[in-house]
Tab-separated table of C-alpha atoms in Angstrom:
chain	number	residue	atom	x	y	z
A	1	VAL	CA	-3.539	9.847	3.139
A	2	ARG	CA	-2.725	7.947	-0.034
A	3	GLU	CA	0.985	8.669	0.329
A	4	PHE	CA	1.037	7.433	3.931
A	5	ARG	CA	-0.706	4.218	2.876
A	6	ASP	CA	1.602	3.701	-0.092
A	7	ILE	CA	4.705	4.221	2.053
A	8	LEU	CA	3.623	1.512	4.482
A	9	ARG	CA	2.694	-0.759	1.599
A	10	ALA	CA	6.094	-0.122	0.014
A	11	HIS	CA	7.807	-1.275	3.213
A	12	HIS	CA	5.615	-4.372	3.299
A	13	LEU	CA	6.351	-5.253	-0.319
A	14	ARG	CA	10.064	-4.815	0.322
A	15	GLY	CA	9.754	-7.298	3.177
A	16	CYS	CA	8.085	-9.676	0.722
A	17	GLY	CA	11.194	-9.572	-1.448
A	18	ARG	CA	9.856	-7.288	-4.167
A	19	SER	CA	12.288	-5.148	-6.133
A	20	LYS	CA	12.192	-1.355	-6.246
A	21	GLU	CA	10.886	-1.446	-9.795
A	22	GLU	CA	8.157	-3.955	-8.934
A	23	VAL	CA	7.008	-1.870	-5.962
A	24	ALA	CA	6.999	1.318	-8.042
A	25	ASN	CA	4.909	-0.364	-10.715
A	26	GLU	CA	2.396	-1.831	-8.234
A	27	LEU	CA	1.933	1.454	-6.379
A	28	ASP	CA	2.066	3.608	-9.508
A	29	ARG	CA	4.994	5.559	-8.068
A	30	ALA	CA	8.392	6.594	-9.414
A	31	PRO	CA	11.359	4.340	-8.485
A	32	GLY	CA	13.013	7.367	-6.854
A	33	TRP	CA	9.989	7.792	-4.581
A	34	VAL	CA	10.296	4.161	-3.494
A	35	SER	CA	14.029	4.531	-2.798
A	36	ARG	CA	13.490	7.666	-0.739
A	37	TRP	CA	10.839	6.162	1.522
A	38	TRP	CA	12.621	2.847	1.885
A	39	GLN	CA	15.377	4.818	3.612
A	40	THR	CA	12.903	6.126	6.215
A	41	PRO	CA	11.811	3.706	8.971
A	42	ALA	CA	8.059	3.151	8.802
A	43	GLU	CA	7.637	4.361	12.397
A	44	GLU	CA	9.124	7.726	11.419
A	45	VAL	CA	6.807	8.379	8.477
A	46	PRO	CA	4.688	11.471	9.270
A	47	ARG	CA	1.058	10.637	9.984
A	48	PRO	CA	-1.443	12.755	8.019
A	49	ARG	CA	-4.159	14.460	10.046
A	50	ASP	CA	-6.889	12.464	8.334
A	51	VAL	CA	-5.509	9.178	9.699
A	52	PRO	CA	-6.427	8.753	13.403
A	53	PRO	CA	-3.443	7.881	15.607
A	54	TYR	CA	-4.938	4.542	16.669
A	55	ILE	CA	-5.441	3.564	13.011
A	56	ALA	CA	-1.865	4.533	12.139
A	57	GLU	CA	-0.582	2.441	15.039
A	58	TYR	CA	-2.761	-0.495	14.011
A	59	GLU	CA	-1.449	-0.403	10.437
A	60	LEU	CA	2.129	-0.250	11.723
A	61	HIS	CA	1.270	-3.291	13.821
A	62	MET	CA	0.044	-5.003	10.640
A	63	LEU	CA	3.361	-4.182	8.981
A	64	ARG	CA	5.340	-5.624	11.903
A	65	SER	CA	3.127	-8.736	11.800
A	66	GLY	CA	3.954	-9.354	8.150
A	67	ILE	CA	0.441	-8.447	6.968
A	68	ALA	CA	-0.169	-5.913	4.215
A	69	PRO	CA	-1.253	-2.622	5.853
A	70	PHE	CA	-4.354	-0.737	4.715
A	71	ARG	CA	-6.118	-3.739	3.247
A	72	PRO	CA	-7.742	-2.777	-0.075
A	73	PRO	CA	-11.511	-3.343	-0.265
A	74	VAL	CA	-13.062	-6.258	-2.154
A	75	LEU	CA	-16.639	-6.151	-3.474
A	76	ARG	CA	-18.361	-9.394	-4.484
A	77	ARG	CA	-21.706	-8.790	-6.133
A	78	GLY	CA	-24.284	-11.531	-5.571
A	79	TYR	CA	-22.001	-13.462	-3.192
A	80	VAL	CA	-25.144	-15.068	-1.761
A	81	ALA	CA	-27.282	-16.028	-4.737
A	82	ASP	CA	-30.361	-17.363	-2.937
A	83	THR	CA	-31.546	-14.422	-0.846
A	84	ASP	CA	-35.312	-14.917	-1.201
A	85	GLY	CA	-36.756	-14.463	2.294
A	86	LEU	CA	-33.326	-14.265	3.950
A	87	TYR	CA	-33.839	-10.685	5.114
A	88	GLU	CA	-37.059	-11.742	6.835
A	89	GLU	CA	-35.333	-14.720	8.469
A	90	CYS	CA	-32.657	-12.434	9.900
A	91	VAL	CA	-35.255	-9.974	11.204
A	92	GLN	CA	-37.293	-12.733	12.825
A	93	GLN	CA	-34.541	-14.938	14.263
A	94	MET	CA	-31.691	-12.674	15.336
A	95	PRO	CA	-31.631	-11.413	18.959
A	96	TRP	CA	-32.088	-7.720	18.178
A	97	ARG	CA	-31.577	-5.014	20.795
A	98	GLN	CA	-31.734	-1.240	20.711
A	99	ALA	CA	-28.446	0.133	19.385
A	100	VAL	CA	-26.918	3.136	21.158
A	101	PHE	CA	-24.595	5.925	20.118
A	102	ARG	CA	-20.900	5.527	20.907
A	103	LYS	CA	-18.142	8.111	21.014
A	104	ARG	CA	-14.583	7.293	20.024
A	105	ASN	CA	-11.476	9.036	21.300
A	106	TYR	CA	-9.680	10.209	18.159
A	107	GLN	CA	-6.243	9.724	19.718
A	108	THR	CA	-6.578	6.354	21.437
A	109	GLY	CA	-9.577	4.778	19.702
A	110	GLU	CA	-11.205	4.148	23.091
A	111	VAL	CA	-14.983	3.938	22.786
A	112	THR	CA	-17.495	5.300	25.284
A	113	VAL	CA	-21.091	4.082	25.244
A	114	THR	CA	-23.450	7.035	25.638
A	115	GLY	CA	-26.662	5.155	26.383
A	116	ILE	CA	-28.456	7.377	23.859
A	117	ALA	CA	-30.654	5.289	21.566
A	118	SER	CA	-29.826	5.345	17.860
A	119	SER	CA	-32.230	4.761	14.980
A	120	ARG	CA	-31.167	1.157	14.370
A	121	GLN	CA	-31.056	-2.158	16.196
A	122	ASP	CA	-28.125	-4.534	16.461
A	123	SER	CA	-27.291	-8.075	17.541
A	124	SER	CA	-24.115	-10.056	18.128
A	125	TYR	CA	-22.948	-13.676	18.022
A	126	PRO	CA	-19.729	-14.942	19.676
A	127	GLY	CA	-18.627	-16.830	16.577
A	128	LEU	CA	-19.627	-17.228	12.951
A	129	PHE	CA	-22.792	-19.270	13.478
A	130	THR	CA	-26.357	-17.934	13.674
A	131	GLY	CA	-28.564	-20.991	13.277
A	132	ILE	CA	-29.886	-19.653	9.946
A	133	PRO	CA	-28.680	-22.357	7.500
A	134	ARG	CA	-28.275	-20.305	4.307
A	135	LEU	CA	-26.547	-17.514	6.178
A	136	ASP	CA	-24.248	-19.884	8.047
A	137	ALA	CA	-23.227	-21.539	4.770
A	138	ALA	CA	-22.290	-18.105	3.392
A	139	LEU	CA	-20.349	-17.250	6.550
A	140	GLU	CA	-18.399	-20.476	6.273
A	141	ARG	CA	-17.478	-19.542	2.691
A	142	VAL	CA	-16.307	-16.133	3.898
A	143	ARG	CA	-14.194	-17.760	6.606
A	144	LYS	CA	-12.481	-20.060	4.128
A	145	GLU	CA	-12.115	-17.691	1.179
A	146	PHE	CA	-10.779	-14.796	3.247
A	147	ASP	CA	-8.681	-16.968	5.582
A	148	VAL	CA	-10.383	-15.887	8.809
A	149	ARG	CA	-8.372	-17.745	11.465
A	150	ASP	CA	-8.959	-15.460	14.425
A	151	PRO	CA	-10.440	-17.784	17.121
A	152	HIS	CA	-12.384	-14.815	18.491
A	153	ALA	CA	-13.894	-13.699	15.175
A	154	TYR	CA	-17.493	-12.729	15.798
A	155	LEU	CA	-20.609	-11.246	14.204
A	156	LEU	CA	-22.124	-7.836	14.758
A	157	ASN	CA	-25.329	-7.269	12.797
A	158	ASN	CA	-27.276	-4.081	12.145
A	159	TRP	CA	-30.936	-3.772	11.240
A	160	TYR	CA	-31.844	-0.631	9.300
A	161	ALA	CA	-35.656	-0.680	9.360
A	162	ASP	CA	-35.960	1.991	6.653
A	163	GLY	CA	-34.077	4.832	4.999
A	164	GLN	CA	-34.230	6.998	8.124
A	165	THR	CA	-31.812	4.663	9.918
A	166	SER	CA	-28.099	5.247	9.510
A	167	ILE	CA	-24.676	4.893	11.090
A	168	ALA	CA	-22.117	7.695	11.381
A	169	PRO	CA	-18.640	7.645	9.765
A	170	HIS	CA	-16.100	5.641	11.771
A	171	ASN	CA	-12.998	3.439	11.477
A	172	HIS	CA	-12.283	-0.045	12.799
A	173	ASP	CA	-8.859	-1.195	13.906
A	174	PHE	CA	-9.612	-4.684	12.584
A	175	TRP	CA	-10.969	-6.185	9.345
A	176	SER	CA	-14.609	-6.514	8.308
A	177	ALA	CA	-16.615	-8.655	5.890
A	178	ILE	CA	-20.170	-7.352	5.469
A	179	LEU	CA	-23.038	-9.283	3.912
A	180	SER	CA	-26.086	-7.203	2.988
A	181	PHE	CA	-29.680	-8.438	2.799
A	182	GLY	CA	-32.892	-6.627	2.005
A	183	VAL	CA	-33.400	-3.334	0.177
A	184	PRO	CA	-30.301	-1.819	-1.513
A	185	ARG	CA	-28.605	0.898	0.567
A	186	VAL	CA	-25.689	3.231	-0.089
A	187	PHE	CA	-22.535	2.371	1.859
A	188	LEU	CA	-19.840	5.060	2.002
A	189	LEU	CA	-16.263	3.773	2.027
A	190	GLU	CA	-13.698	6.560	2.345
A	191	GLY	CA	-16.422	8.892	1.091
A	192	GLN	CA	-17.036	6.835	-2.052
A	193	PRO	CA	-20.626	5.561	-2.450
A	194	ILE	CA	-21.245	1.850	-3.032
A	195	LEU	CA	-24.808	0.642	-3.522
A	196	LEU	CA	-24.955	-2.684	-1.696
A	197	GLY	CA	-27.698	-4.988	-2.925
A	198	SER	CA	-29.139	-8.071	-1.298
A	199	GLY	CA	-26.518	-10.823	-1.239
A	200	ASP	CA	-23.536	-8.525	-1.877
A	201	LEU	CA	-20.338	-8.903	0.136
A	202	LEU	CA	-17.907	-6.079	0.964
A	203	VAL	CA	-14.582	-6.823	2.667
A	204	PHE	CA	-12.288	-4.042	3.892
A	205	GLY	CA	-9.778	-3.027	6.530
A	206	SER	CA	-9.495	0.183	8.534
A	207	GLN	CA	-11.109	2.454	5.936
A	208	ARG	CA	-13.563	5.066	7.209
A	209	HIS	CA	-17.125	4.022	6.436
A	210	SER	CA	-20.762	4.833	7.140
A	211	VAL	CA	-24.354	4.214	6.075
A	212	PRO	CA	-26.103	7.527	5.314
A	213	LYS	CA	-29.827	8.155	5.496
A	214	MET	CA	-31.944	7.559	2.383
A	215	PRO	CA	-35.329	9.122	3.255
A	216	GLY	CA	-37.006	7.768	0.135
A	217	VAL	CA	-36.363	4.144	1.182
A	218	THR	CA	-39.314	2.608	3.030
A	219	GLU	CA	-38.092	-0.992	3.368
A	220	GLY	CA	-35.389	-2.511	5.541
A	221	ARG	CA	-31.852	-3.851	5.291
A	222	VAL	CA	-29.827	-6.167	7.525
A	223	SER	CA	-26.037	-6.137	7.499
A	224	VAL	CA	-24.192	-9.176	8.838
A	225	ALA	CA	-20.604	-8.214	9.661
A	226	VAL	CA	-17.734	-10.582	10.390
A	227	PHE	CA	-15.170	-8.786	12.546
A	228	TRP	CA	-11.705	-10.279	12.937
A	229	TYR	CA	-8.048	-9.535	13.530
A	230	PRO	CA	-5.996	-10.966	10.635
A	231	GLU	CA	-2.877	-11.191	12.779
A	232	GLU	CA	-4.684	-13.536	15.172
A	233	ARG	CA	-4.201	-16.924	13.548
A	234	GLY	CA	-4.450	-19.184	16.569
A	235	TYR	CA	-6.916	-21.662	15.082
A	236	GLU	CA	-5.542	-23.938	12.378
A	237	GLY	CA	-7.820	-26.976	12.669
A	238	GLU	CA	-7.079	-30.410	11.237
A	239	SER	CA	-6.721	-29.116	7.706
A	240	GLY	CA	-4.119	-26.428	8.472
A	241	ALA	CA	-4.849	-23.074	6.863
A	242	ASP	CA	-8.360	-24.225	5.999
A	243	GLY	CA	-9.207	-24.537	9.692
A	244	GLY	CA	-12.452	-26.383	8.925
A	245	ALA	CA	-12.336	-29.269	11.416
A	246	CYS	CA	-14.316	-29.665	14.638
A	247	ALA	CA	-12.018	-29.536	17.667
A	248	ALA	CA	-13.818	-32.514	19.255
A	249	CYS	CA	-14.648	-35.045	16.511
A	250	ARG	CA	-12.247	-33.648	13.851
A	251	ARG	CA	-14.923	-33.803	11.138
A	252	SER	CA	-14.687	-31.066	8.530
A	253	GLY	CA	-17.094	-29.546	6.035
A	254	GLU	CA	-19.790	-28.642	8.578
A	255	PRO	CA	-20.723	-25.232	10.045
A	256	LEU	CA	-18.744	-24.623	13.238
A	257	ARG	CA	-19.485	-22.656	16.398
A	258	VAL	CA	-16.803	-21.014	18.542
A	259	GLY	CA	-16.886	-21.899	22.231
A	260	ILE	CA	-15.688	-19.732	25.088
A	261	ASP	CA	-12.471	-21.777	24.986
A	262	GLY	CA	-11.778	-20.286	21.548
A	263	LEU	CA	-12.139	-23.637	19.746
A	264	ARG	CA	-14.630	-24.494	16.986
A	265	TYR	CA	-17.212	-27.273	17.311
A	266	CYS	CA	-19.712	-28.816	14.889
A	267	GLU	CA	-23.356	-28.649	15.922
A	268	PRO	CA	-23.612	-32.266	17.279
A	269	CYS	CA	-20.492	-31.829	19.429
A	270	TRP	CA	-21.658	-28.388	20.551
A	271	SER	CA	-24.989	-29.851	21.718
A	272	GLY	CA	-23.262	-32.764	23.458
A	273	TRP	CA	-20.850	-30.391	25.185
A	274	GLN	CA	-23.755	-28.344	26.532
A	275	GLU	CA	-25.482	-31.489	27.829
A	276	LEU	CA	-22.308	-32.425	29.703
A	277	GLY	CA	-22.160	-28.967	31.238
A	278	GLY	CA	-19.235	-27.763	29.154
A	279	GLU	CA	-21.054	-24.561	28.236
A	280	ASP	CA	-24.347	-23.812	29.947
A	281	ASP	CA	-26.489	-20.744	29.555
A	282	ASP	CA	-24.341	-18.726	31.949
A	283	ASP	CA	-21.229	-19.505	29.936
A	284	SER	CA	-23.025	-18.537	26.740
A	285	ASP	CA	-23.903	-15.237	28.350
A	286	GLU	CA	-20.237	-14.716	29.205
A	287	ALA	CA	-19.229	-15.440	25.618
A	288	LEU	CA	-21.858	-13.057	24.297
A	289	ALA	CA	-20.728	-10.403	26.755
A	290	PHE	CA	-17.161	-10.853	25.496
A	291	ALA	CA	-18.282	-10.397	21.904
A	292	LEU	CA	-20.319	-7.324	22.791
A	293	GLU	CA	-17.329	-5.855	24.600
A	294	LEU	CA	-15.269	-6.331	21.440
A	295	SER	CA	-18.042	-4.748	19.416
A	296	LEU	CA	-17.513	-1.487	21.290
A	297	ARG	CA	-14.594	-0.921	18.966
A	298	GLU	CA	-17.297	0.058	16.456
A	299	GLN	CA	-18.796	3.515	16.894
């Protein structure tokens, strides 16, 4: 698996203008190895069995889009410093529903909903705004610092009531930024354990991941996950790459909500738009349904 990832990364770095020696040094490979794989088109590189076909195709798509394939993970300890009571706010205010098991086709990545209840609950928001001020401020930081410009970026949250709740190993063919609140829980990323504490942030790409059971844990954890496609950069906003301006009033520096038109609005403009009939409850339901349909990419 490592060799497949390094080969695709080598092709990407070559496209970025890096020399053979620079690529060899960055990937900790011999210059001859770089030369050999540069001569092989990326599409012809053999896929290892441990990389699902839909993940391999997604990473090739990243390469063609000029984005580094197999995004390396980033862990930010204490990303949210003030977490006192934030777990409880999430539990009380988020629209939780019973989560169900999903099965993914290993070849195509297609997901089938089984209807069988799992041990956890989940909730979704069609945008990066929850109405919980401290959380929304953190999500806005994530959007800016990790250059999330996908106009359809959304949130999928999981509530693990205790250590008996878990989620099985799976891959996403998009990128994820996960904020953790509540009791520390082990998060497995490519089989490597990471103990995520309250306020920690973990950002990663298509790596296989899971949350195993921890029977000795009696308290709960909420994960707030930003899901986005890095190649989707349709929203620039008034400030270009920052993308922090309201589409209606053009003010920046305020939390924004994504409408069903794919544009971002500050809270005053969002409320005014609803009053004018721009997005009534039915439209909000449609937007939520769209986000939930996207969330089926997660097992």
